mmCIF file of C-alpha atoms in Angstrom:
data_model
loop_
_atom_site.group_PDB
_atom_site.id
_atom_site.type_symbol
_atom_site.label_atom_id
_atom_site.label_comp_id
_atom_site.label_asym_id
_atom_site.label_seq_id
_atom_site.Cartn_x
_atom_site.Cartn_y
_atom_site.Cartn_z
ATOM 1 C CA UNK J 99 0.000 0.000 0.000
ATOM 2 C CA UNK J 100 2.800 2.516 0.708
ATOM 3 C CA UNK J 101 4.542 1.639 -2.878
ATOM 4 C CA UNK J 102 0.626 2.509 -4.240
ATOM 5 C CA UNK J 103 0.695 5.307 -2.840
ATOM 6 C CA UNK J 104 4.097 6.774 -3.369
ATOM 7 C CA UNK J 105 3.717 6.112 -7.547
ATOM 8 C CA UNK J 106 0.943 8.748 -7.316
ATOM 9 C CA UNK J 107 4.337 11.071 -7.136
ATOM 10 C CA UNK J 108 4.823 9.840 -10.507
ATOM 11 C CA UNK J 109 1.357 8.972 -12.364
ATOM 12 C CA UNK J 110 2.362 11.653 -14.982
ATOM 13 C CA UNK J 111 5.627 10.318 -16.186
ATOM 14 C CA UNK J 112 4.295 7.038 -16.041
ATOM 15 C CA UNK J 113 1.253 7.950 -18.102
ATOM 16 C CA UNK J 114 3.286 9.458 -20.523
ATOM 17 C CA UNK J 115 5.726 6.968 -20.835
ATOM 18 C CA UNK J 116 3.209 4.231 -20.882
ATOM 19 C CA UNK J 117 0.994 6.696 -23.755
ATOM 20 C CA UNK J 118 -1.983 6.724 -21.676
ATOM 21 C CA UNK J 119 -4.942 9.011 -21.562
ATOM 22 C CA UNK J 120 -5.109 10.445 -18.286
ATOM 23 C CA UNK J 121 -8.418 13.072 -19.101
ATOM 24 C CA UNK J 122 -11.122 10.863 -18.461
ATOM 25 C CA UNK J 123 -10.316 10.113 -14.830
ATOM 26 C CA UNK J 124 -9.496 13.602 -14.444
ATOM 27 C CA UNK J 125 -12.893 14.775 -15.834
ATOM 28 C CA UNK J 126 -14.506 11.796 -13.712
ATOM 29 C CA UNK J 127 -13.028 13.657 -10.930
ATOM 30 C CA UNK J 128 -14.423 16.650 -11.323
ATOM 31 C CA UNK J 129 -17.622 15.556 -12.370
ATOM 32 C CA UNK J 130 -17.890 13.601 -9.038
ATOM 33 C CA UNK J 131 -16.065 16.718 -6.457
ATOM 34 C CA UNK J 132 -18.655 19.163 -8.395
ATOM 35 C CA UNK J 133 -21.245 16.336 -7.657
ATOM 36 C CA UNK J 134 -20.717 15.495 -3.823
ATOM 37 C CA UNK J 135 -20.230 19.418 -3.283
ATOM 38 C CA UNK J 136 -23.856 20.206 -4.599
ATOM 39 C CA UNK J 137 -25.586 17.117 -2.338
ATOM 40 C CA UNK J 138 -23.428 17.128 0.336
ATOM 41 C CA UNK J 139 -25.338 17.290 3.714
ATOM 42 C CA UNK J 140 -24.603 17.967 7.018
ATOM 43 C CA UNK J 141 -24.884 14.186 9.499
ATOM 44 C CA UNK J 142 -27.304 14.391 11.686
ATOM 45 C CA UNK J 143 -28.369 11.823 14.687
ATOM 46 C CA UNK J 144 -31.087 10.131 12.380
ATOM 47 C CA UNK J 145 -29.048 9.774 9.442
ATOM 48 C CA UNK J 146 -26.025 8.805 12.065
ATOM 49 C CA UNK J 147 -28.138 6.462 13.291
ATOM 50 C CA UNK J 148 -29.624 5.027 10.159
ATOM 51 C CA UNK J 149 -25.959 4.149 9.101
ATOM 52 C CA UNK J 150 -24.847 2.922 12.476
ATOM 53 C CA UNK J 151 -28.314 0.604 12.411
ATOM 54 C CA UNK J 152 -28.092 -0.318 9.233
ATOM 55 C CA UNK J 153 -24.394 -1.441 9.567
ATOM 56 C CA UNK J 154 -24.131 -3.252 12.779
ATOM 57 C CA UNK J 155 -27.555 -4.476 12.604
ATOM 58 C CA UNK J 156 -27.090 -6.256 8.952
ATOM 59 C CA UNK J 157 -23.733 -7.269 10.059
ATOM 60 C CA UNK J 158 -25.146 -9.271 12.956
ATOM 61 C CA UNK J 159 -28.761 -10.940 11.151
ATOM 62 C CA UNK J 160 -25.706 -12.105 8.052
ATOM 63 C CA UNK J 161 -23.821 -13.747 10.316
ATOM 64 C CA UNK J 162 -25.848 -15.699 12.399
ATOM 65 C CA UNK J 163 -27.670 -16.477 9.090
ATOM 66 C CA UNK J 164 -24.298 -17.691 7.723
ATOM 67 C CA UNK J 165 -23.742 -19.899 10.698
ATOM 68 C CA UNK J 166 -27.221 -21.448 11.018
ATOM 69 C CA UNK J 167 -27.297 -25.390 10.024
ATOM 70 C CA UNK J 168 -29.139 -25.429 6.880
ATOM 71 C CA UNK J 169 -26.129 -23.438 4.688
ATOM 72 C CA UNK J 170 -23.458 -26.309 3.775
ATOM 73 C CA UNK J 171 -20.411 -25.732 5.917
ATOM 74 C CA UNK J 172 -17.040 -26.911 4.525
ATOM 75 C CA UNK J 173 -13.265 -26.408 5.477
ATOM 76 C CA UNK J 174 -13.034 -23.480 2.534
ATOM 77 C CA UNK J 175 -17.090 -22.918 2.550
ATOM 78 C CA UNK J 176 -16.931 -21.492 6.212
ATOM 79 C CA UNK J 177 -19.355 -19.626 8.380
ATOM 80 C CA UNK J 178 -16.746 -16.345 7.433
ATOM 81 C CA UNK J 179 -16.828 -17.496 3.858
ATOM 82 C CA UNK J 180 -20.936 -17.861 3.885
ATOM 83 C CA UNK J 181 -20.923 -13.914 5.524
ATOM 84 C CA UNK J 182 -18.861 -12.413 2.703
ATOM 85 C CA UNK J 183 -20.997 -13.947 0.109
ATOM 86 C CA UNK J 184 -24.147 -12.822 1.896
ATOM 87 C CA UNK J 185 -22.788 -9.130 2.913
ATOM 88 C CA UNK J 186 -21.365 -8.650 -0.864
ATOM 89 C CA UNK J 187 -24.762 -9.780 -2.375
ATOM 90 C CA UNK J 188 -26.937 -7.593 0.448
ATOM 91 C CA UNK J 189 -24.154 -4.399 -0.258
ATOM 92 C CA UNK J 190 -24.836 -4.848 -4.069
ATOM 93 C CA UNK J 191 -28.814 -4.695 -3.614
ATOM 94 C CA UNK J 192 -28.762 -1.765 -1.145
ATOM 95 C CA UNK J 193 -26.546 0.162 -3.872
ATOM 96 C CA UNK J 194 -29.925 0.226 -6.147
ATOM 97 C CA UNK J 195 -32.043 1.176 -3.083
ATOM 98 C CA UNK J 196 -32.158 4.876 -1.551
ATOM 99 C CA UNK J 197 -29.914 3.508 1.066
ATOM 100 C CA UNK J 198 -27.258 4.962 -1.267
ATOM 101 C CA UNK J 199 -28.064 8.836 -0.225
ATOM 102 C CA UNK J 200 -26.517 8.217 2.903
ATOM 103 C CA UNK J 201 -23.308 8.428 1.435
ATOM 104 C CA UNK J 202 -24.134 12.665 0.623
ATOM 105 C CA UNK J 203 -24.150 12.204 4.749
ATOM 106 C CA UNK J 204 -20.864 10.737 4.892
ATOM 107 C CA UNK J 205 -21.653 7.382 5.395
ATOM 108 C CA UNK J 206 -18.389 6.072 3.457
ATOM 109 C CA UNK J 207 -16.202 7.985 6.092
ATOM 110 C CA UNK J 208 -17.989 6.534 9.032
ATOM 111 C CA UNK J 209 -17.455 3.001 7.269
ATOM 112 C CA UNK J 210 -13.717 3.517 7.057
ATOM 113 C CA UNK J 211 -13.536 4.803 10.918
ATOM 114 C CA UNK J 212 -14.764 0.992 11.670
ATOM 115 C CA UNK J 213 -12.180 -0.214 9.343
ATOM 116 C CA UNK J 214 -9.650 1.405 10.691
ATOM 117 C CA UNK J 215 -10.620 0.284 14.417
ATOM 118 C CA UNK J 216 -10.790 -3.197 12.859
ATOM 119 C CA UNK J 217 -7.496 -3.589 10.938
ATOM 120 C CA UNK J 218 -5.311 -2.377 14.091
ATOM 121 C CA UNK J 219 -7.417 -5.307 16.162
ATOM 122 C CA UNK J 220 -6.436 -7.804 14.122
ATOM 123 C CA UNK J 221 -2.901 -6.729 13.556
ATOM 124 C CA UNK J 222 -2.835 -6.565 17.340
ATOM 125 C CA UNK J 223 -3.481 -10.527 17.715
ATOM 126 C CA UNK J 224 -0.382 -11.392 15.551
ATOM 127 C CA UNK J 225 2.694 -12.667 17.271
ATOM 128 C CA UNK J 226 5.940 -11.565 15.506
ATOM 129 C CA UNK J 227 8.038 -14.156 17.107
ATOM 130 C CA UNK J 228 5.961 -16.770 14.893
ATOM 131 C CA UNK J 229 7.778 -15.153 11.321
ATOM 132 C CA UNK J 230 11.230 -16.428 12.473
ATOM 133 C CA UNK J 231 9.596 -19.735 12.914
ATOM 134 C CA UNK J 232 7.715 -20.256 9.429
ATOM 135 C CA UNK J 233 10.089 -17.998 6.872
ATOM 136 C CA UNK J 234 8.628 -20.049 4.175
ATOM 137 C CA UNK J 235 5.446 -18.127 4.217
ATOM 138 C CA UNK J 236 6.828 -14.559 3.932
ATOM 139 C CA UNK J 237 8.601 -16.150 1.175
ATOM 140 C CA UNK J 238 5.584 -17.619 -0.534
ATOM 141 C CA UNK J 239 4.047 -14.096 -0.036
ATOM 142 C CA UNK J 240 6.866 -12.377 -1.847
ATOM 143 C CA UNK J 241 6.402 -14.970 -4.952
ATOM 144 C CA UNK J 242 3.065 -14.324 -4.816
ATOM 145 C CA UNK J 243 3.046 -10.372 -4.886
ATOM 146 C CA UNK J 244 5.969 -11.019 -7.305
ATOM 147 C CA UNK J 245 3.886 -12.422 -9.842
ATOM 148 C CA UNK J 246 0.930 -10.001 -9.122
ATOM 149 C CA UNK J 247 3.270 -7.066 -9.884
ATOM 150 C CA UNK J 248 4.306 -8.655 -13.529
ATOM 151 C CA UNK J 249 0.598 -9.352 -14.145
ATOM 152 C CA UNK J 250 -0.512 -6.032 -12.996
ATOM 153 C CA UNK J 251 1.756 -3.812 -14.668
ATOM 154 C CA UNK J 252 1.940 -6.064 -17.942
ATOM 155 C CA UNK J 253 -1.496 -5.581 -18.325
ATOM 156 C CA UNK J 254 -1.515 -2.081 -17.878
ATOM 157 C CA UNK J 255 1.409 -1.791 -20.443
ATOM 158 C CA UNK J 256 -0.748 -3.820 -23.527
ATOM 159 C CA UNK J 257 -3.689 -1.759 -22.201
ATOM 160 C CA UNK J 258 -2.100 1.193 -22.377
ATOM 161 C CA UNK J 259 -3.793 1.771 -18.910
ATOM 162 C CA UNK J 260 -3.277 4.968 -16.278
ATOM 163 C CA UNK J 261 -1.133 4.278 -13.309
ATOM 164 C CA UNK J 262 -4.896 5.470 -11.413
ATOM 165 C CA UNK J 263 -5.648 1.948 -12.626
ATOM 166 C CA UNK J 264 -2.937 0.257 -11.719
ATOM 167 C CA UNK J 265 -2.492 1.420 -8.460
ATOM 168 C CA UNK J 266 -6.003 1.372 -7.568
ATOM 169 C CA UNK J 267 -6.372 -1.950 -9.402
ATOM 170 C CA UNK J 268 -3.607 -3.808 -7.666
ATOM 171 C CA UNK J 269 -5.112 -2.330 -4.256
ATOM 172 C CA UNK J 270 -8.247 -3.352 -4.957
ATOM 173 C CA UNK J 271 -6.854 -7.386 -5.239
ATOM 174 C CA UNK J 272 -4.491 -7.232 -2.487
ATOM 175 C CA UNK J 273 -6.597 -5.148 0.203
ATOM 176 C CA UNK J 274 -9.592 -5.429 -1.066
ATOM 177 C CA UNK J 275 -12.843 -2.472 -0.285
ATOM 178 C CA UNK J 276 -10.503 -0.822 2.905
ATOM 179 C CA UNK J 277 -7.546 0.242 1.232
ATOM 180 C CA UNK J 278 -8.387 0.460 -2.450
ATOM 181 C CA UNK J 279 -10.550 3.783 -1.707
ATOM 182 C CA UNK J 280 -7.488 5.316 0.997
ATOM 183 C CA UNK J 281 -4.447 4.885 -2.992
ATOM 184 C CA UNK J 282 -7.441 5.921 -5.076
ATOM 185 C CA UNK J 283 -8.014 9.217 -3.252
ATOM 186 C CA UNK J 284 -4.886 10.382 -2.993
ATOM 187 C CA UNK J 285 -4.029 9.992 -6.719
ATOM 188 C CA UNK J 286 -7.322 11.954 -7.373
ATOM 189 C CA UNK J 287 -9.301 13.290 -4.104
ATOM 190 C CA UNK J 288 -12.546 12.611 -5.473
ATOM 191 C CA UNK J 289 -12.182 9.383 -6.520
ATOM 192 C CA UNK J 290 -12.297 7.238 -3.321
ATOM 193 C CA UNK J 291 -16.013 6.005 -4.644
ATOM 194 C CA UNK J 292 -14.163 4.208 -7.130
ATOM 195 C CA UNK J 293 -11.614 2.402 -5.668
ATOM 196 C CA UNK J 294 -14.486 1.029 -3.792
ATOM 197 C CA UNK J 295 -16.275 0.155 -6.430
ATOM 198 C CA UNK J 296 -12.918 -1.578 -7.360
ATOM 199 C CA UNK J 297 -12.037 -3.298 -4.042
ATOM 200 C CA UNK J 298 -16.231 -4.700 -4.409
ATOM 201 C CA UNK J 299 -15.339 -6.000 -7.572
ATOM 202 C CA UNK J 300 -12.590 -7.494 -6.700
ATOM 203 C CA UNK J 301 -14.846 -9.199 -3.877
ATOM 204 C CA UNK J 302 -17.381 -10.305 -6.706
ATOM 205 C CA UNK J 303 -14.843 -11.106 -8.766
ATOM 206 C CA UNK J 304 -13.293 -13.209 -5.887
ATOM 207 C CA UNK J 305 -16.338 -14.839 -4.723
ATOM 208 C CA UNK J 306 -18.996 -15.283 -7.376
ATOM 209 C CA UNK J 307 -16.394 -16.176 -10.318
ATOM 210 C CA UNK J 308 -15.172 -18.985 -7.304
ATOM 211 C CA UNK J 309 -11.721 -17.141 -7.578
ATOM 212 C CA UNK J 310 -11.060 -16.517 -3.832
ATOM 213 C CA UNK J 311 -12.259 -20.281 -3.098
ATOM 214 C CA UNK J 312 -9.903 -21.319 -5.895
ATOM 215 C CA UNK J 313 -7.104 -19.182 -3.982
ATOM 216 C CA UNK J 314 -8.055 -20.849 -0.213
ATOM 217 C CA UNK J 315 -7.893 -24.409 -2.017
ATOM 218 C CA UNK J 316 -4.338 -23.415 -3.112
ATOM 219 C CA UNK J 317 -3.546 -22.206 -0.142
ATOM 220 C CA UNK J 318 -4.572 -24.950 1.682
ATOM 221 C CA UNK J 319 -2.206 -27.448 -0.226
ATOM 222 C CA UNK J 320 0.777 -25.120 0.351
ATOM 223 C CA UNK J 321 0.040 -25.376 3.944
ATOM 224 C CA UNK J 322 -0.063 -29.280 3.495
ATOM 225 C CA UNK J 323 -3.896 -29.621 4.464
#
């Protein structure tokens, strides 16, 4: 994420050297500041609460559905697995619902608060003094990433692709909806929308197309399971 975000240094030299048209993310930009500036509204406690409610409350009812007997339970197909389905298919409906006007009440900031209160807390559970004793997997992770970086920036060289999209893009596969948003912003302010949109495909991508199942089941081999 800190490599993402340092390119944005160099998105024009890139996009010149790589002959891509940089205008229509810079109009989209515009379009979408001039957009947020004219609906913007100021949160109030019913709105706070309606995305407070809304949040919590769906989070809880998907995952005691996910864990309830009659979905099929597997070692990949898990009760976690069953809730990111759900919440990616529930996120996708609500997005074609007037749920979506409580973003002009900052709805997407109060969404990354919790994300940022949740990625410290898991963070906080790892014990370093486990790397020194399984090096294998920080090398496996640096093959990995390795080969995502020679996909990533091979495609964007036959595409003739912005480094928005490549930055964003790569952010979107590796963190997924919480950081995608944070690299797309700061290459262009009002673009955080999209790099969600990106991290949620990514998720769809991942879960309908059986990609991120395909991914555990791989995983699970390396690890000898």
């Amino acid at each position: 994420m800190g490599v993402m975000i340092a390119l944005a240094n160099f998105q024009n030299k890139f996009n010149t050297w790589n002959g891509a048209d940089n205008s229509t993310i810079k109009r989209v930009n515009e379009d979408i500041a001039t957009d947020m500036q004219r609906n913007v509204k100021p949160l109030q406690l019913p709105q706070l609460f309606g995305i407070l409610g809304i949040g919590m409350a769906g989070s809880y009812i998907i995952r005691v559905l996910a864990g309830m007997d009659f979905i099929p339970k597997s070692d990949i197909m898990s009760t976690s697995t069953w809730s990111f389905i759900i919440i990616t298919a529930v996120g996708i409906a609500l997005s074609f619902t007037k749920v979506r006007n409580l973003e002009y009440y900052g709805a997407s900031k109060i969404g990354y608060l919790g994300i940022f209160l949740y990625l410290p807390g898991i963070g906080a559970q790892a014990n370093l003094a486990d790397i020194v004793q399984s090096p294998q997997f920080l090398l496996m992770g640096v093959v990995w990433l390795s080969i995502h970086i020679l996909c990533i920036f091979g495609a964007a060289r036959l595409l003739k692709a912005p480094l928005f999209f490549v930055a964003v893009g790569s952010q979107g596969n590796i963190g997924g909806t919480s950081s995608a948003p944070i690299v797309a912003s700061v290459f262009q302010p009002a673009l955080a929308p999209i790099g969600l949109l990106m991290g949620i495909l990514g998720n769809v991508v991942g879960i309908y197309a059986y990609a991120a199942l395909l991914c555990g089941q791989l995983a699970r081999m390396v690890a000898g399971g």
